[in-house]
Amino acid sequence: MNSGISQDFQMEITCPICMNYFIDPVTIDCGHSFCRPCFYFNWQDIPILTQCFECMKTTWQRNLKTNIHLKQMAFLARKVSLWLFLSSEEQMCGTHRETKKMFCEVDKSLLCLLCSSSQEHQYHRHHPIEWAAEEHREKLLKKMQSLWEKACENQRNLNVETTRISHWKGFGDILHRSESVLLHMPQPLNLELSAGPITGLRDKLIQF
């Protein structure tokens, strides 16, 4: 956090989980907001969220949309913080005593404008530091989103297989019970074995 930004404003743009400025903030149906990465990493149940991390109210959230207003405010706050950091004496260019404003994609280093145009770096790709930071952050967020979607898909497939196995197990239990009932049912008389004695008794009765 930075002393150059008012405390109240900082609290508005601070994630209650990581306690840093929001990164791709999402607002759930109870009204509280979190960084999308924090939300994903702390979500205990992939299909649905059962409790808000802040108020502990039961909530059901499936489609998370970025809070554009919070994202823009957090971006501005990070930009101010970065500018104050780079303006500090420790971060000044040791050669030209200028603020480092450029990021070299090749060397992955921070440079002042004069260094970025020097013979050593003139053929390298350079970007303003705040732009490069946001660009790399967005790339990481896209990768994380892709991994999250795959995790959700795997969870859904697992749920389907678990349900299918449960159904087959239930069907097997029914078959087992049916076989048990059949085994304990009274068996029919063997008419062939009993026909002889019965016929003999009938003949004797006729003789009387």
CSV table of C-alpha atoms in Angstrom, one decimal:
chain,number,residue,atom,x,y,z
A,1,MET,CA,0.0,0.0,0.0
A,2,ASN,CA,1.1,3.6,-0.5
A,3,SER,CA,1.0,6.6,1.7
A,4,GLY,CA,0.4,8.8,-1.4
A,5,ILE,CA,-3.1,7.4,-1.7
A,6,SER,CA,-5.8,8.1,0.9
A,7,GLN,CA,-6.5,5.3,3.3
A,8,ASP,CA,-10.3,5.2,2.5
A,9,PHE,CA,-9.6,5.0,-1.2
A,10,GLN,CA,-7.1,2.2,-0.6
A,11,MET,CA,-9.6,0.2,1.3
A,12,GLU,CA,-12.1,0.5,-1.5
A,13,ILE,CA,-9.7,-1.0,-4.0
A,14,THR,CA,-8.1,-3.6,-1.7
A,15,CYS,CA,-8.9,-7.3,-1.9
A,16,PRO,CA,-9.8,-8.6,1.6
A,17,ILE,CA,-8.0,-11.9,0.9
A,18,CYS,CA,-4.6,-10.9,-0.4
A,19,MET,CA,-4.8,-7.3,1.0
A,20,ASN,CA,-3.3,-5.9,-2.2
A,21,TYR,CA,-4.9,-3.8,-4.9
A,22,PHE,CA,-7.5,-5.7,-6.9
A,23,ILE,CA,-6.4,-7.7,-9.9
A,24,ASP,CA,-9.3,-8.4,-12.2
A,25,PRO,CA,-11.9,-7.9,-9.4
A,26,VAL,CA,-15.1,-9.8,-9.4
A,27,THR,CA,-18.2,-8.9,-7.3
A,28,ILE,CA,-20.4,-11.7,-6.1
A,29,ASP,CA,-24.1,-11.5,-5.4
A,30,CYS,CA,-23.7,-10.5,-1.7
A,31,GLY,CA,-21.9,-7.3,-2.9
A,32,HIS,CA,-18.3,-8.1,-1.8
A,33,SER,CA,-15.5,-8.1,-4.3
A,34,PHE,CA,-12.3,-10.1,-4.6
A,35,CYS,CA,-9.4,-10.5,-7.0
A,36,ARG,CA,-10.3,-13.2,-9.5
A,37,PRO,CA,-7.1,-15.2,-8.7
A,38,CYS,CA,-7.8,-15.0,-4.9
A,39,PHE,CA,-11.4,-16.1,-5.5
A,40,TYR,CA,-10.4,-19.1,-7.5
A,41,PHE,CA,-7.5,-20.2,-5.3
A,42,ASN,CA,-9.7,-20.0,-2.2
A,43,TRP,CA,-12.9,-21.5,-3.7
A,44,GLN,CA,-13.4,-24.7,-1.8
A,45,ASP,CA,-16.2,-26.1,-4.1
A,46,ILE,CA,-15.6,-25.7,-7.8
A,47,PRO,CA,-19.2,-25.9,-9.1
A,48,ILE,CA,-20.7,-23.4,-6.6
A,49,LEU,CA,-19.6,-21.0,-3.9
A,50,THR,CA,-21.3,-21.8,-0.6
A,51,GLN,CA,-20.0,-18.9,1.6
A,52,CYS,CA,-18.7,-15.4,0.9
A,53,PHE,CA,-15.1,-15.1,2.3
A,54,GLU,CA,-16.0,-11.7,3.8
A,55,CYS,CA,-19.5,-11.8,5.3
A,56,MET,CA,-19.9,-15.6,5.4
A,57,LYS,CA,-23.3,-15.3,3.8
A,58,THR,CA,-24.5,-18.2,1.7
A,59,THR,CA,-24.2,-17.3,-2.0
A,60,TRP,CA,-24.5,-19.0,-5.3
A,61,GLN,CA,-22.3,-17.7,-8.0
A,62,ARG,CA,-21.5,-19.3,-11.3
A,63,ASN,CA,-20.7,-16.7,-14.0
A,64,LEU,CA,-18.1,-14.2,-12.6
A,65,LYS,CA,-17.9,-10.9,-14.4
A,66,THR,CA,-15.1,-8.4,-14.0
A,67,ASN,CA,-16.1,-5.3,-12.0
A,68,ILE,CA,-14.8,-2.7,-14.6
A,69,HIS,CA,-15.1,0.3,-12.3
A,70,LEU,CA,-13.0,-1.4,-9.5
A,71,LYS,CA,-10.5,-2.7,-12.1
A,72,GLN,CA,-9.9,0.8,-13.5
A,73,MET,CA,-9.5,2.4,-10.0
A,74,ALA,CA,-7.1,-0.4,-9.0
A,75,PHE,CA,-5.1,0.2,-12.2
A,76,LEU,CA,-4.8,3.9,-11.5
A,77,ALA,CA,-3.7,3.2,-7.9
A,78,ARG,CA,-1.0,0.7,-9.1
A,79,LYS,CA,0.1,3.3,-11.6
A,80,VAL,CA,0.6,5.9,-8.9
A,81,SER,CA,2.3,3.5,-6.6
A,82,LEU,CA,4.7,2.4,-9.5
A,83,TRP,CA,5.5,6.0,-10.3
A,84,LEU,CA,6.3,6.8,-6.7
A,85,PHE,CA,8.4,3.6,-6.4
A,86,LEU,CA,10.4,4.4,-9.6
A,87,SER,CA,10.9,8.0,-8.5
A,88,SER,CA,12.6,7.0,-5.4
A,89,GLU,CA,16.4,7.6,-5.1
A,90,GLU,CA,17.1,3.9,-5.0
A,91,GLN,CA,15.4,3.3,-8.4
A,92,MET,CA,17.0,6.1,-10.4
A,93,CYS,CA,19.2,5.2,-13.3
A,94,GLY,CA,22.8,5.1,-12.0
A,95,THR,CA,24.2,6.3,-15.3
A,96,HIS,CA,21.9,9.1,-16.2
A,97,ARG,CA,20.2,9.9,-12.9
A,98,GLU,CA,16.8,9.7,-14.6
A,99,THR,CA,13.6,7.8,-13.7
A,100,LYS,CA,13.4,4.3,-15.2
A,101,LYS,CA,10.3,4.4,-17.4
A,102,MET,CA,10.9,1.6,-19.9
A,103,PHE,CA,10.9,-2.2,-19.7
A,104,CYS,CA,13.2,-4.2,-22.0
A,105,GLU,CA,11.5,-7.3,-23.3
A,106,VAL,CA,14.8,-8.9,-24.2
A,107,ASP,CA,16.8,-8.3,-21.0
A,108,LYS,CA,13.7,-8.1,-18.7
A,109,SER,CA,15.1,-5.0,-17.2
A,110,LEU,CA,14.0,-1.5,-16.3
A,111,LEU,CA,15.6,1.3,-18.2
A,112,CYS,CA,15.5,5.1,-18.4
A,113,LEU,CA,14.8,6.6,-21.8
A,114,LEU,CA,18.4,7.3,-22.6
A,115,CYS,CA,19.5,3.7,-21.8
A,116,SER,CA,16.7,2.3,-23.9
A,117,SER,CA,18.0,4.2,-26.9
A,118,SER,CA,21.6,3.3,-26.3
A,119,GLN,CA,23.6,1.0,-28.6
A,120,GLU,CA,23.2,-1.9,-26.2
A,121,HIS,CA,19.4,-1.7,-26.2
A,122,GLN,CA,18.5,0.1,-29.4
A,123,TYR,CA,17.4,-3.0,-31.3
A,124,HIS,CA,15.4,-4.4,-28.3
A,125,ARG,CA,11.7,-4.2,-27.8
A,126,HIS,CA,10.7,-1.7,-25.2
A,127,HIS,CA,7.4,-0.7,-23.6
A,128,PRO,CA,6.4,1.8,-20.9
A,129,ILE,CA,6.7,0.0,-17.5
A,130,GLU,CA,3.1,0.4,-16.5
A,131,TRP,CA,1.9,-1.0,-19.9
A,132,ALA,CA,4.3,-3.9,-19.7
A,133,ALA,CA,3.2,-4.7,-16.1
A,134,GLU,CA,-0.5,-4.8,-17.1
A,135,GLU,CA,0.2,-6.7,-20.3
A,136,HIS,CA,2.0,-9.5,-18.4
A,137,ARG,CA,-0.6,-9.5,-15.7
A,138,GLU,CA,-3.4,-9.9,-18.3
A,139,LYS,CA,-1.5,-12.8,-19.9
A,140,LEU,CA,-1.2,-14.6,-16.6
A,141,LEU,CA,-4.9,-14.0,-15.9
A,142,LYS,CA,-5.9,-15.6,-19.2
A,143,LYS,CA,-3.7,-18.6,-18.5
A,144,MET,CA,-5.3,-18.9,-15.1
A,145,GLN,CA,-8.8,-18.6,-16.5
A,146,SER,CA,-8.1,-21.4,-19.0
A,147,LEU,CA,-6.8,-23.6,-16.2
A,148,TRP,CA,-9.8,-22.8,-14.1
A,149,GLU,CA,-12.2,-23.7,-16.9
A,150,LYS,CA,-10.5,-27.0,-17.4
A,151,ALA,CA,-10.7,-27.7,-13.7
A,152,CYS,CA,-14.4,-27.0,-13.7
A,153,GLU,CA,-14.9,-29.2,-16.8
A,154,ASN,CA,-12.9,-32.0,-15.0
A,155,GLN,CA,-15.1,-31.6,-11.9
A,156,ARG,CA,-18.3,-31.8,-14.0
A,157,ASN,CA,-17.0,-34.9,-15.8
A,158,LEU,CA,-16.1,-36.4,-12.4
A,159,ASN,CA,-19.6,-35.7,-11.1
A,160,VAL,CA,-21.1,-37.4,-14.1
A,161,GLU,CA,-19.0,-40.5,-13.6
A,162,THR,CA,-19.7,-40.6,-9.9
A,163,THR,CA,-23.4,-40.4,-10.6
A,164,ARG,CA,-23.2,-43.1,-13.2
A,165,ILE,CA,-21.2,-45.4,-10.9
A,166,SER,CA,-23.8,-44.7,-8.2
A,167,HIS,CA,-26.6,-45.7,-10.5
A,168,TRP,CA,-24.9,-48.9,-11.5
A,169,LYS,CA,-24.2,-49.7,-7.9
A,170,GLY,CA,-27.9,-49.1,-7.1
A,171,PHE,CA,-28.9,-51.4,-10.0
A,172,GLY,CA,-26.5,-54.1,-8.8
A,173,ASP,CA,-28.0,-53.9,-5.3
A,174,ILE,CA,-31.5,-54.3,-6.8
A,175,LEU,CA,-30.4,-57.4,-8.7
A,176,HIS,CA,-28.7,-58.8,-5.6
A,177,ARG,CA,-31.9,-58.3,-3.6
A,178,SER,CA,-34.0,-59.9,-6.4
A,179,GLU,CA,-31.8,-63.0,-6.5
A,180,SER,CA,-32.0,-63.2,-2.7
A,181,VAL,CA,-35.8,-63.1,-2.8
A,182,LEU,CA,-35.9,-65.8,-5.5
A,183,LEU,CA,-33.7,-68.1,-3.5
A,184,HIS,CA,-36.0,-67.9,-0.5
A,185,MET,CA,-39.2,-68.4,-2.4
A,186,PRO,CA,-41.1,-71.7,-1.8
A,187,GLN,CA,-40.2,-74.3,-4.4
A,188,PRO,CA,-43.0,-75.9,-6.5
A,189,LEU,CA,-43.8,-79.6,-6.0
A,190,ASN,CA,-42.2,-82.2,-8.3
A,191,LEU,CA,-45.3,-83.6,-9.9
A,192,GLU,CA,-43.5,-86.4,-11.6
A,193,LEU,CA,-42.2,-87.8,-8.3
A,194,SER,CA,-45.5,-87.5,-6.6
A,195,ALA,CA,-47.7,-88.9,-9.4
A,196,GLY,CA,-46.8,-92.6,-8.7
A,197,PRO,CA,-47.8,-92.7,-5.1
A,198,ILE,CA,-50.9,-90.7,-5.7
A,199,THR,CA,-52.0,-93.1,-8.5
A,200,GLY,CA,-51.4,-96.1,-6.2
A,201,LEU,CA,-53.6,-94.5,-3.5
A,202,ARG,CA,-56.3,-93.9,-6.0
A,203,ASP,CA,-56.3,-97.6,-7.1
A,204,LYS,CA,-56.5,-98.8,-3.5
A,205,LEU,CA,-59.4,-96.5,-2.9
A,206,ILE,CA,-61.2,-97.9,-5.9
A,207,GLN,CA,-60.9,-101.4,-4.6
A,208,PHE,CA,-62.9,-100.6,-1.5
